Coordinates of C-alpha atoms in Angstrom, one line a residue:
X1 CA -81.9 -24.9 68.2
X2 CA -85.4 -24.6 66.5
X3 CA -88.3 -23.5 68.1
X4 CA -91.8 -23.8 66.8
X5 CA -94.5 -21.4 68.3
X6 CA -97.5 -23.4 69.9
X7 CA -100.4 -23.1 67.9
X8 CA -103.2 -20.9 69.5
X9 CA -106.7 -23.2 69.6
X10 CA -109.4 -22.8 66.9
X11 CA -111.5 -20.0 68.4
X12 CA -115.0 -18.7 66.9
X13 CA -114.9 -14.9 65.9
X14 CA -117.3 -12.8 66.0
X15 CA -118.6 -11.4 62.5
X16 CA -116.2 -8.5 61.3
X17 CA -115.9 -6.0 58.5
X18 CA -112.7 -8.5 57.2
X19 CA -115.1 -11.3 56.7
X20 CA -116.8 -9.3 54.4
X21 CA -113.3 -7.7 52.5
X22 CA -113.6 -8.5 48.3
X23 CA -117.4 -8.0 48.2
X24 CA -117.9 -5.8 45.9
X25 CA -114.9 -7.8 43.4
X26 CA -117.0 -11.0 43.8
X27 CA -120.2 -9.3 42.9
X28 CA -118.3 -8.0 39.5
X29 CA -117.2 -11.4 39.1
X30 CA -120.7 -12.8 39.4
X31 CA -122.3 -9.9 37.5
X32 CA -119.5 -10.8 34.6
X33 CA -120.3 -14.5 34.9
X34 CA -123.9 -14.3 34.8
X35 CA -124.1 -11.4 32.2
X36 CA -126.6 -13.0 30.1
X37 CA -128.0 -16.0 31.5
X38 CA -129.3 -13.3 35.1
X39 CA -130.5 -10.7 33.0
X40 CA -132.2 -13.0 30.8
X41 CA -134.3 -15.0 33.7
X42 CA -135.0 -11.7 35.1
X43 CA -136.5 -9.8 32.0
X44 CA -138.7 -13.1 31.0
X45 CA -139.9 -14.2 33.9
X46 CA -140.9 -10.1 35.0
X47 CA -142.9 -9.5 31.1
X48 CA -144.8 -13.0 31.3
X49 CA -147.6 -12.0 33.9
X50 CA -148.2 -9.4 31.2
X51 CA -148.3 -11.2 28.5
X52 CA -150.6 -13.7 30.4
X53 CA -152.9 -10.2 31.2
X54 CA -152.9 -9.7 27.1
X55 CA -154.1 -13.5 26.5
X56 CA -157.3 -13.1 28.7
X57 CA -157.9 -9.7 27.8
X58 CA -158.4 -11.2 24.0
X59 CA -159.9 -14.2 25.0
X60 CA -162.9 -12.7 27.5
X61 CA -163.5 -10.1 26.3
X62 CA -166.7 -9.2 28.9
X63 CA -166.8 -9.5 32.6
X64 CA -169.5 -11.9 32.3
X65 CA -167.1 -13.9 30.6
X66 CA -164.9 -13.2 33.6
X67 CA -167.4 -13.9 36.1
X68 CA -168.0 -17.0 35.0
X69 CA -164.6 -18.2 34.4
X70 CA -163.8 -17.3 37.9
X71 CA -166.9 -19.6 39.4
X72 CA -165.8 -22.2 37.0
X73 CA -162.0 -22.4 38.8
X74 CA -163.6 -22.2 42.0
X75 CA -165.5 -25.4 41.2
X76 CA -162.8 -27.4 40.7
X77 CA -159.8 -28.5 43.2
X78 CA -158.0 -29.2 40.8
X79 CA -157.7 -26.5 39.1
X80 CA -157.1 -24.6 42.5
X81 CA -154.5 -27.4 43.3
X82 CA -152.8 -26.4 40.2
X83 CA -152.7 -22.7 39.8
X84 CA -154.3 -21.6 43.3
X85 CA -157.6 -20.0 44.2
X86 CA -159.0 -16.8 42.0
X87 CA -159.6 -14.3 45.2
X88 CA -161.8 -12.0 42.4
X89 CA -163.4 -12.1 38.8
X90 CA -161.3 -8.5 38.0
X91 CA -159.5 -8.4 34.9
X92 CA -156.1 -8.3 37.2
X93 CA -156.8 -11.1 39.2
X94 CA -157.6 -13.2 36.7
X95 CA -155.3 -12.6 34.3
X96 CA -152.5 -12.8 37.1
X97 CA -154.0 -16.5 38.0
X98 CA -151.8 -18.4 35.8
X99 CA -148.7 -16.4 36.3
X100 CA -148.7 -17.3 40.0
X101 CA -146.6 -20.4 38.6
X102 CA -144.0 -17.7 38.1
X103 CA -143.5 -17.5 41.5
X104 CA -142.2 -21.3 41.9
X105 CA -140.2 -20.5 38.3
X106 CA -138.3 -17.4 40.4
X107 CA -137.7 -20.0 43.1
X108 CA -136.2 -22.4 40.6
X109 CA -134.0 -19.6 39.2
X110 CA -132.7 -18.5 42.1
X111 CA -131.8 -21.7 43.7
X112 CA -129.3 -22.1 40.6
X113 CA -128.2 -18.8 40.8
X114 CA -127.3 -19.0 44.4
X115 CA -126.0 -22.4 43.9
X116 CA -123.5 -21.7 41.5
X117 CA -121.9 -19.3 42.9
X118 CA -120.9 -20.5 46.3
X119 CA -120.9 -24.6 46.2
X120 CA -120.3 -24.9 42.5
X121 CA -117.2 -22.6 43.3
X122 CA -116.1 -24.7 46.3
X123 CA -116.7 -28.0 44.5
X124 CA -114.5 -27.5 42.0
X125 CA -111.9 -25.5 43.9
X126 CA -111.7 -22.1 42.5
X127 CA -112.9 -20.2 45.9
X128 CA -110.2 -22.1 48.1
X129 CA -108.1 -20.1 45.4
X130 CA -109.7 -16.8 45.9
X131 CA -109.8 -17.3 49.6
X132 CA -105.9 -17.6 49.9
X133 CA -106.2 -13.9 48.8
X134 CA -107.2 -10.9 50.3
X135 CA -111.2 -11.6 49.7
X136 CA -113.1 -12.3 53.1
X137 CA -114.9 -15.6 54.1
X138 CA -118.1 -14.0 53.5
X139 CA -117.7 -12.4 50.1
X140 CA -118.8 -15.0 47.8
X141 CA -121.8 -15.9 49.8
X142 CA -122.4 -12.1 50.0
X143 CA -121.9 -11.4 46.1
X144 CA -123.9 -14.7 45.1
X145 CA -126.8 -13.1 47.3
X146 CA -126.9 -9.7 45.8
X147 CA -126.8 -10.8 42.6
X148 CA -129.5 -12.9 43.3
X149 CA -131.7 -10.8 44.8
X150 CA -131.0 -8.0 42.5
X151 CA -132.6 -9.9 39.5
X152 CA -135.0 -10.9 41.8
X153 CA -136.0 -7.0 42.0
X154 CA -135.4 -6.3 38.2
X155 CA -137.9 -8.9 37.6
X156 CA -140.6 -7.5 40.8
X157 CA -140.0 -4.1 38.8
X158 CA -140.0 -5.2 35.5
X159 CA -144.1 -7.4 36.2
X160 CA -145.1 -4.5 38.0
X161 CA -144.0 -2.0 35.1
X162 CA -145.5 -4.1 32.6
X163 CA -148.7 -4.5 34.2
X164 CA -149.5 -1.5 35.0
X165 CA -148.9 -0.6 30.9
X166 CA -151.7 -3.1 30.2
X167 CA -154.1 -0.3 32.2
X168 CA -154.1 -2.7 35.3
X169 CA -154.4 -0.5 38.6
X170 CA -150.9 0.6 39.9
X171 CA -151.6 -1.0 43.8
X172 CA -152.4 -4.7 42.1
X173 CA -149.3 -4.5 39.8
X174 CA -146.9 -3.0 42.7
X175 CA -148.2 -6.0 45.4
X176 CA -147.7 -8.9 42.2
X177 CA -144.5 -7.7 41.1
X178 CA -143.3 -7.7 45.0
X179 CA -144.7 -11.0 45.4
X180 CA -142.8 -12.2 42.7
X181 CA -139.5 -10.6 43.8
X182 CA -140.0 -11.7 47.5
X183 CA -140.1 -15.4 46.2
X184 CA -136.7 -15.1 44.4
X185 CA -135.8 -13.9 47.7
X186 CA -136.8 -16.3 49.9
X187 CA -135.9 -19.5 48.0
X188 CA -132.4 -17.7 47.2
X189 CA -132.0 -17.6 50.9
X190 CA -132.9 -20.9 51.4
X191 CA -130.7 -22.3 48.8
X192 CA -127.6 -20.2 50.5
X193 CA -128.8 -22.8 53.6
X194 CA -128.5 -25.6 51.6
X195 CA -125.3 -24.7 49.8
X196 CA -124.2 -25.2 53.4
X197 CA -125.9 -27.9 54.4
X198 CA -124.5 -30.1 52.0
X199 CA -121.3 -31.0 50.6
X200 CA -121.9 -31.0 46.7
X201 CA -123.5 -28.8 44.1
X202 CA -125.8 -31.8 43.3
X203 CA -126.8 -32.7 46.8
X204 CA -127.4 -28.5 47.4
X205 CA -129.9 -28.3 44.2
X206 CA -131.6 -31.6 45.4
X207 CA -132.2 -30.1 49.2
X208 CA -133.0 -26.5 47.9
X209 CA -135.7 -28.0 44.9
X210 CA -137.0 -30.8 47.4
X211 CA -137.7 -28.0 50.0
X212 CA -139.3 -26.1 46.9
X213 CA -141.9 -29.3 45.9
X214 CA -142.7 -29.9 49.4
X215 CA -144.0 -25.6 49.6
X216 CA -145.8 -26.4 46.9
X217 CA -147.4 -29.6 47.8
X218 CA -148.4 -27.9 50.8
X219 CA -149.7 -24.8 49.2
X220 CA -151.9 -27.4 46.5
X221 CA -153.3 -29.6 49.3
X222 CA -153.8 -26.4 51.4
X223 CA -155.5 -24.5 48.3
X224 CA -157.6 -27.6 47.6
X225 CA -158.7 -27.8 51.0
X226 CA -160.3 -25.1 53.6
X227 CA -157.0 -23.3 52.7
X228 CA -155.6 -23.5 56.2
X229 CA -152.3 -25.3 55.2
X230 CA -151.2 -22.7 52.2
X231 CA -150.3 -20.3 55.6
X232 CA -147.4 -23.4 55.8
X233 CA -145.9 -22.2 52.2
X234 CA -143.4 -19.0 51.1
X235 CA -145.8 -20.0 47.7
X236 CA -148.8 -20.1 49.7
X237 CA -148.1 -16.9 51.3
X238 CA -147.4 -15.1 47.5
X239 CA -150.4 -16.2 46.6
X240 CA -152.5 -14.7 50.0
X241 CA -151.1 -11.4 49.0
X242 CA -153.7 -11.1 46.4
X243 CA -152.8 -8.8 43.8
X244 CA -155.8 -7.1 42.6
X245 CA -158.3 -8.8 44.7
X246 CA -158.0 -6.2 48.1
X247 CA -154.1 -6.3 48.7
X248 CA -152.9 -8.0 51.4
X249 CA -149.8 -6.1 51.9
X250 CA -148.9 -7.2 55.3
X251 CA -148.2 -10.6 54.1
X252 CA -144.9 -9.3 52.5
X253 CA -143.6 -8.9 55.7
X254 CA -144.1 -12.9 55.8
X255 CA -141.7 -13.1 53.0
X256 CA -139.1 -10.9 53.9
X257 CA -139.0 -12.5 57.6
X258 CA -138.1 -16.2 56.7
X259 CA -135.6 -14.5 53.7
X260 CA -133.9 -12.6 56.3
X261 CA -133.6 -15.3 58.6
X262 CA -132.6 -17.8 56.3
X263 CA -129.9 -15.4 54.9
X264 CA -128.8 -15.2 58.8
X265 CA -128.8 -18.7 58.7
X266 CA -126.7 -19.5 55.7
X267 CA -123.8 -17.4 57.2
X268 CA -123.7 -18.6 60.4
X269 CA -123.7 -21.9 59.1
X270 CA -120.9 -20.7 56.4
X271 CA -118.9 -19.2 59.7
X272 CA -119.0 -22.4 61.3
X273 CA -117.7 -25.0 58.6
X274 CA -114.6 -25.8 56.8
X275 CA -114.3 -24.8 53.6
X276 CA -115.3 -27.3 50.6
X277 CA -117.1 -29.6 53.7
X278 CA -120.6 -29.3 54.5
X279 CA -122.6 -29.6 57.7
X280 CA -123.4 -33.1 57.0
X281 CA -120.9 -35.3 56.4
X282 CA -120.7 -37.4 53.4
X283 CA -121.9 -40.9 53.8
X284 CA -119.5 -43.5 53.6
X285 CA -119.3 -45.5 50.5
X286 CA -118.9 -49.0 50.3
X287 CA -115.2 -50.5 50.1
X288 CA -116.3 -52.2 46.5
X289 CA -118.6 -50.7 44.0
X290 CA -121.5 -52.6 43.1
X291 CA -122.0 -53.8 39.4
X292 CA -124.2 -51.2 38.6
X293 CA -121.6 -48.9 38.8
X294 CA -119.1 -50.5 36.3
X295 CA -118.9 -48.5 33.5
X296 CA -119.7 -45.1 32.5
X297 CA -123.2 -45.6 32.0
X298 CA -122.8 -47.2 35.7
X299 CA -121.6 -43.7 36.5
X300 CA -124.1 -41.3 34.6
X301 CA -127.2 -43.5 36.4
X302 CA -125.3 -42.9 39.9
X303 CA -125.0 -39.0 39.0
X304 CA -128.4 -38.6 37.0
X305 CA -131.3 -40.8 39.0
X306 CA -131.9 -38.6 41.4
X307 CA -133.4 -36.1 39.2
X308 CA -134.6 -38.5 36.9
X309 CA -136.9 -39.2 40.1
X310 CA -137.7 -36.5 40.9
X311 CA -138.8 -35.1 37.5
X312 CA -140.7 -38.0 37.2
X313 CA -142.5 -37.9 40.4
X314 CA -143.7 -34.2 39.4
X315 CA -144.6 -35.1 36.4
X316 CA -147.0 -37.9 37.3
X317 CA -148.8 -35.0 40.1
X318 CA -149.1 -32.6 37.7
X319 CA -150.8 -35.4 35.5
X320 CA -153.2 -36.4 38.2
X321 CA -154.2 -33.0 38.7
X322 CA -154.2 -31.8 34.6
X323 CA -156.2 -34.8 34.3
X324 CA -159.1 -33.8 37.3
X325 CA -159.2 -30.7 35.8
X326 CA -160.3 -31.7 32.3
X327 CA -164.1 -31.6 32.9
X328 CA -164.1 -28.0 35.1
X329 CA -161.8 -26.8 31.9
X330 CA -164.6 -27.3 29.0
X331 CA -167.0 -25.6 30.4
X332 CA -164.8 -22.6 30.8
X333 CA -162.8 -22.9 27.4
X334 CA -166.8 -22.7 26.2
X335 CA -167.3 -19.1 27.2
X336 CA -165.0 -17.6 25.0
X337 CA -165.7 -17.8 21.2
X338 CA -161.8 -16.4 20.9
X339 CA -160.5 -18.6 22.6
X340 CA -161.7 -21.1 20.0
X341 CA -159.8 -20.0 17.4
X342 CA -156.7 -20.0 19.4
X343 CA -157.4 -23.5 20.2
X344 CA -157.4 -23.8 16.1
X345 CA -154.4 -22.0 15.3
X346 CA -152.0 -24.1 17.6
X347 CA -153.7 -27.1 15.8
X348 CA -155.9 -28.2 18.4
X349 CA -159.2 -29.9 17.4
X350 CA -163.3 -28.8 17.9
X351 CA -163.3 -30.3 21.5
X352 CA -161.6 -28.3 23.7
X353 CA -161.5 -30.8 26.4
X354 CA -159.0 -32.7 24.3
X355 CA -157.3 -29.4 23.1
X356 CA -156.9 -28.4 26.7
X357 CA -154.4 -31.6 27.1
X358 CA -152.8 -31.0 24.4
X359 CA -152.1 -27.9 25.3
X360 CA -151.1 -28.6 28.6
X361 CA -149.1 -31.8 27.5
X362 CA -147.1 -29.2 24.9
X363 CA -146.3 -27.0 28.0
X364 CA -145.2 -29.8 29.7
X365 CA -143.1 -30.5 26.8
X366 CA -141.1 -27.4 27.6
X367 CA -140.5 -28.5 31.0
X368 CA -139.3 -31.9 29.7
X369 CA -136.7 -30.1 27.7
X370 CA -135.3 -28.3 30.5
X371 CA -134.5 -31.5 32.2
X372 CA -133.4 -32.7 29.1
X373 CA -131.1 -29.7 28.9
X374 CA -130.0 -30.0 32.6
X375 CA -129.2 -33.5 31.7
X376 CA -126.8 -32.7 28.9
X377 CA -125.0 -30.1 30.8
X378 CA -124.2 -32.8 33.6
X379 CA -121.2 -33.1 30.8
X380 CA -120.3 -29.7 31.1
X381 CA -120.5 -29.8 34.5
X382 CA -118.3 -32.9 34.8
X383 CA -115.8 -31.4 32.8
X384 CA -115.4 -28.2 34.5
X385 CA -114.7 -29.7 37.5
X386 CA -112.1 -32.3 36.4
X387 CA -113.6 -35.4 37.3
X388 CA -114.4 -35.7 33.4
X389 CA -110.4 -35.9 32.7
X390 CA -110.1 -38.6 35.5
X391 CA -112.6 -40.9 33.9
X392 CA -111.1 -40.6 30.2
X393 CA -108.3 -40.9 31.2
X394 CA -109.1 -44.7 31.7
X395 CA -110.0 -46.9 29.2
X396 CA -113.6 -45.3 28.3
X397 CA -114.1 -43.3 24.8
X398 CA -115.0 -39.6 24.6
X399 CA -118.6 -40.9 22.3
X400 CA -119.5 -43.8 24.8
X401 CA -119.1 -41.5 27.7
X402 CA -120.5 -38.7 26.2
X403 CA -123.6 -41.2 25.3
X404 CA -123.9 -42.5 28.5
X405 CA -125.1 -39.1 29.6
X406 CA -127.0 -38.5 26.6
X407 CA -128.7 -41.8 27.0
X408 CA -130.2 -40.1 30.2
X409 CA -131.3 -37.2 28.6
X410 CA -133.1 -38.9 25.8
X411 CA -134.9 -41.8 27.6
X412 CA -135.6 -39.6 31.0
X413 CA -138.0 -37.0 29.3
X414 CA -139.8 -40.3 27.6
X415 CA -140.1 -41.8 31.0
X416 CA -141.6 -38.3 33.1
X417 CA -143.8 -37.5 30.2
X418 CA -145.2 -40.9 29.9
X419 CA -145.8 -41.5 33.4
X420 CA -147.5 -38.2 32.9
X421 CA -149.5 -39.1 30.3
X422 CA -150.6 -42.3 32.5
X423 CA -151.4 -39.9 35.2
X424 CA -154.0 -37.8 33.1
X425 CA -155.3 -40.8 31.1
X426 CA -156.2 -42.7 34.6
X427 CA -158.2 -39.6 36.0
X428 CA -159.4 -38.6 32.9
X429 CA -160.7 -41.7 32.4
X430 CA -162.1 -42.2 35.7
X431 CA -164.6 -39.0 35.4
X432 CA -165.6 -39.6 32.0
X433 CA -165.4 -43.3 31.9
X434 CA -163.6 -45.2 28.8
X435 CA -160.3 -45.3 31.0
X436 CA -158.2 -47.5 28.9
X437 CA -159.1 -45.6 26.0
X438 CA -158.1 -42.0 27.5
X439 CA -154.8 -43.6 28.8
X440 CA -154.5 -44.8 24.9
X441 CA -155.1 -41.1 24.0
X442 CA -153.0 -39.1 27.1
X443 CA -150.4 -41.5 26.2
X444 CA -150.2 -41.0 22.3
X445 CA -150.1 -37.1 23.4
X446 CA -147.8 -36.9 25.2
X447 CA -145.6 -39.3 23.2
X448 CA -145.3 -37.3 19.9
X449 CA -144.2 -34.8 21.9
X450 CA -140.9 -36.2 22.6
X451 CA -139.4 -35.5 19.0
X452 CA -139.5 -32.1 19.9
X453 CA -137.9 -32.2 23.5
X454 CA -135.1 -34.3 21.8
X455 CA -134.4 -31.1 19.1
X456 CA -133.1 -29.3 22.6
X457 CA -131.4 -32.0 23.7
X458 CA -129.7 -32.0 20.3
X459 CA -129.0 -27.9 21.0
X460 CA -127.6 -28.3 24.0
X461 CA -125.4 -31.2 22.9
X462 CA -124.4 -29.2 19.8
X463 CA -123.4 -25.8 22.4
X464 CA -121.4 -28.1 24.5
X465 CA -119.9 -30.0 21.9
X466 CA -118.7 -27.4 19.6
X467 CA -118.6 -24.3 21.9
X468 CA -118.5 -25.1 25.3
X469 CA -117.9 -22.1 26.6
X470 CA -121.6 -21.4 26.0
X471 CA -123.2 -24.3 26.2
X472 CA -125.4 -22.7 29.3
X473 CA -127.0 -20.7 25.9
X474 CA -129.0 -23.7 25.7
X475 CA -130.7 -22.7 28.5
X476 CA -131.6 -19.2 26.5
X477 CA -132.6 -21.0 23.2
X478 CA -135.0 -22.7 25.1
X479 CA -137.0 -19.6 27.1
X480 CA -137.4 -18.0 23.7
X481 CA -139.2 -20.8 22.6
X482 CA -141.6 -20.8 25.2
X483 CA -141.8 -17.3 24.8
X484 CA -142.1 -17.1 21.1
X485 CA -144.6 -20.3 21.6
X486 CA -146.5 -18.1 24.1
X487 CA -146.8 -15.3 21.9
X488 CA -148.0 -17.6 18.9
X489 CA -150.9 -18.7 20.7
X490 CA -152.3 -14.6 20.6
X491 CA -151.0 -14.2 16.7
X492 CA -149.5 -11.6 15.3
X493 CA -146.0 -13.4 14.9
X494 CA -144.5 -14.2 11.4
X495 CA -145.0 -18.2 10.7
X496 CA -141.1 -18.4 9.7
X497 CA -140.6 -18.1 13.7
X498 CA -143.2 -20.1 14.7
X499 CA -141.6 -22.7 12.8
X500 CA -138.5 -22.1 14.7
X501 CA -140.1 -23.7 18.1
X502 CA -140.5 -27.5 17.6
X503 CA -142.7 -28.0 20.4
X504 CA -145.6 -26.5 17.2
X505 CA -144.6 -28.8 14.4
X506 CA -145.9 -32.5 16.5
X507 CA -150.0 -33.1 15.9
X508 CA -152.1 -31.9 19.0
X509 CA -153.0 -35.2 20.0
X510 CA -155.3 -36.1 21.1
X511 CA -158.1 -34.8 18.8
X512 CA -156.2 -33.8 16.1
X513 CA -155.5 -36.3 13.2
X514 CA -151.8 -37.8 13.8
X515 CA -149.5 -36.6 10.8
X516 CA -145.6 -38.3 11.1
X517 CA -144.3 -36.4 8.6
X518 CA -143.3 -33.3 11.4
X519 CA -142.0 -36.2 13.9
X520 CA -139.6 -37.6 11.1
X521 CA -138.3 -34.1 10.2
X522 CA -137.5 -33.3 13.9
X523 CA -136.2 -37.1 14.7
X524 CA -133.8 -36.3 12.2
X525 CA -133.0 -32.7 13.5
X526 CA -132.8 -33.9 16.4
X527 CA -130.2 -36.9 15.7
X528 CA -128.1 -34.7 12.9
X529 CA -127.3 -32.2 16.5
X530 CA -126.9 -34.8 18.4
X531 CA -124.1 -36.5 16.0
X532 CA -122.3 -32.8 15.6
X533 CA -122.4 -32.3 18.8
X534 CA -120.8 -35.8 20.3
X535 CA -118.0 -35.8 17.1
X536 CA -117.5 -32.2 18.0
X537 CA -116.8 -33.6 21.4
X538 CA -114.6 -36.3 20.1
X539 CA -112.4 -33.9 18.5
X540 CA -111.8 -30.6 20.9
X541 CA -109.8 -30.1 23.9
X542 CA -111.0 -30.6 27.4
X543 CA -111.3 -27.3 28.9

């Protein structure tokens, strides 16, 4: 006879040195996995506050100059919706202005750090494999963390370094460079919760981003207003430590409360789950897909929409607000005699109210490029995880899948960048008057642009094509051309690299006289990598 040993019922345990067993091995394995792509985020996003500090230092070069560009933000919401108040007309607090956007970049970087390391692993299965060994329910969670938070610090260390070696006081440059590292902290945190909360990779991004837009809307409307609501925002509360304007150093501890709880948070919630599930439950599908869904591109629209929203919501704010801030800009762009011949070197044209959006419309390029690039990778992402295998394994062609995707990636950045354009065009137009003619304008601006965000799309579909293995380099080719773009603006760089960015090559409409011989040359870049890269595909093994 047989007998079979009652099961003992499913009993909560208290949190135990086992739990965290294979720490320090998941951390290698992260540090291994993220060798380049950590570092990288970390070393950029810590030297461009100080690079921001060498722009203004050559562009006002008095503190009258400085005086008056700090009354000049203060006169205009929209400029404080965008960027946040200036707390003081010193050299640091100015210059630091801009870079407070590197706070919500941290945020962003550590979301997908955080997120690929735990639900990325669980999604496609490899941590049910390391949890059948010896390696403790809470190692992954634990070694996505302190990665995370340790380039979080490099970069805190690395802004306040590199602040203080532009002459900068040492308590300012100390207080930004902890603001900047408390950010990645928090939203790293609060991206462990949503790796939790939800039961895909996707769904994780979309709750941890969402959370990110709404802090920002808050801080903007809060900032815009009698500043009340900003106390409602992690970016608020960066902001309100004021670097170099009377340090607010208590407001830290803000930052390192709501990161410490959230990181509480995330493992209880982690303790309590199954693995691979999510505290919410899927939603049920239907028992027949719709039409919509037939097909690949069916597919690609039901996996790529919601960030196709999403970007495109942003974009049309940040329109709005770039376009109310067009009048407040001229006067300040006035005040600096070197900042005209910036405005001239990147192409721009004698008024530097138009030069202003076309400078802001080629930054927003950038950010076009990255969704571009995130788009692309879907692939990557796809394949990885097997559910790429499933699909050709049907009756559906490596190119037309591979261009259903890439159809996404092309026409999404044309859609956020021209409702963008429509955004700035409408205000623009409502302050100045002649609004159909400055839609006309915003919207040619922002539509040579899109050439140049389709030569990364073309890179990333060329990486994933032909090496995919490093096809996340795309996301590396493209922060040195911001950087390198950046650093055109002060001089000093060879013209051979300039030429290397393509977000410099389309005319700096509007203002500037429109030239299509540099939007044929990257049209056809841009469609050369993109063939290499889908035959490439065609050709290789799936990984």
């Amino acid at each position: 006879m047989t007998t079979v040993a009652a099961r003992p019922p499913f009993t909560e345990t208290p949190f135990g040195a086992g739990e965290f067993a294979g720490t320090g091995q998941m951390l290698r394995l992260s540090l291994r996995r993220d060798r380049v792509i950590a570092p990288l985020w970390a070393l950029l996003i810590g030297l461009m506050p100080a690079l921001q500090i060498v722009s203004i230092k050559d562009l006002y070069s008095t503190q009258q100059q400085l005086d008056q560009f700090a009354a000049t933000t203060a006169a205009s919401p929209a400029l404080i919706a965008m960027y946040g108040p200036v707390f003081s007309s010193a050299l640091g607090s100015i210059g630091t202005w801009k870079a407070g956007a590197m706070y919500a970049l941290i945020a962003i970087a550590a979301v997908l750090t955080v997120v690929r390391h735990t639900r990325v692993e669980e999604e496609t299965g490899r941590a049910e494999l390391v949890g059948a060994t010896s390696i403790g329910r809470f190692a992954g969670l634990t070694g996505a963390l302190l990665l995370t938070y340790g380039a979080a610090a490099v970069a805190g260390i690395v802004c306040a370094a590199s602040l203080m070696a532009t002459d900068l006081p040492v308590a300012g440059s100390v207080a930004f460079g902890a603001a900047l590292a408390g950010s990645g902290f928090v939203w790293g945190a609060i991206a462990a919760v949503a790796a939790q909360v939800s039961s895909g990779a996707r769904i994780a991004r979309g709750v941890a981003f969402a959370a990110l837009g709404a802090a920002f809307a808050v801080r903007a409307v809060g900032d815009a207003g009698n500043g009340v609501l900003s106390w409602f925002s992690p970016l608020g509360w960066c902001l309100q430590i004021r670097p170099f304007a009377q340090e607010r150093w208590w407001v830290l501890i803000l930052l390192a409360a709501l990161g410490a709880l959230a990181t509480a948070l995330a493992y209880q919630l982690l303790r309590t789950r199954d693995l691979g599930a999510g505290m919410l439950a899927d939603r049920a599908g239907p028992a027949a897909a719709g039409a919509g869904l037939a097909g690949p591109v069916g597919l690609a629209w039901r996996l790529q929409r919601g960030s196709l929203l999403a970007w495109t919501i942003g974009f049309g704010l940040y329109g709005l607000l770039i376009g109310g801030a067009v009048q407040s800009i001229g006067g300040m762009l006035d005040d600096s005699g070197t900042l005209k011949d910036v405005v001239t070197s990147l192409g721009g044209s004698a008024d530097l109210e138009k030069s202003f959006i076309a400078y802001a419309i080629t930054m927003l390029a950038a950010a076009a490029a990255a969704y571009s690039v995130s788009s692309v990778l879907r692939l990557h992402e796809e394949e990885n995880s097997g559910r790429a295998e499933t699909v050709l394994a049907a009756a559906v062609g490596r190119v037309r899948y591979a261009s259903s995707h890439l159809l996404f990636a092309v026409a999404g950045p044309a859609v956020a960048l021209l409702v963008c354009g429509l955004g700035i065009g409408v205000v623009w137009g409502a302050t100045e008057g002649g609004t159909a003619d400055k839609i006309g304008q915003s919207l040619g601006a922002v539509a040579v642009q899109l050439p140049a965000v389709w030569v990364l799309t073309a890179v990333a579909m060329l990486l994933f094509g032909v090496v995919p293995k490093y096809a996340a380099l795309a996301w590396a080719v493209l922060s040195a051309m911001i950087v390198v773009f950046l650093l055109g603006s002060l001089g000093g760089l060879p013209q051979w690299m300039l030429d290397l960015v393509p977000f410099i090559h389309p005319p700096k409409l509007p203002g500037a006289a429109f030239a299509p011989a540099p939007l044929a040359w990257l049209l056809a870049v841009a469609a050369a990598g993109l063939a290499v890269g889908v035959l490439a595909f065609r050709r290789r093994d799936l990984r």
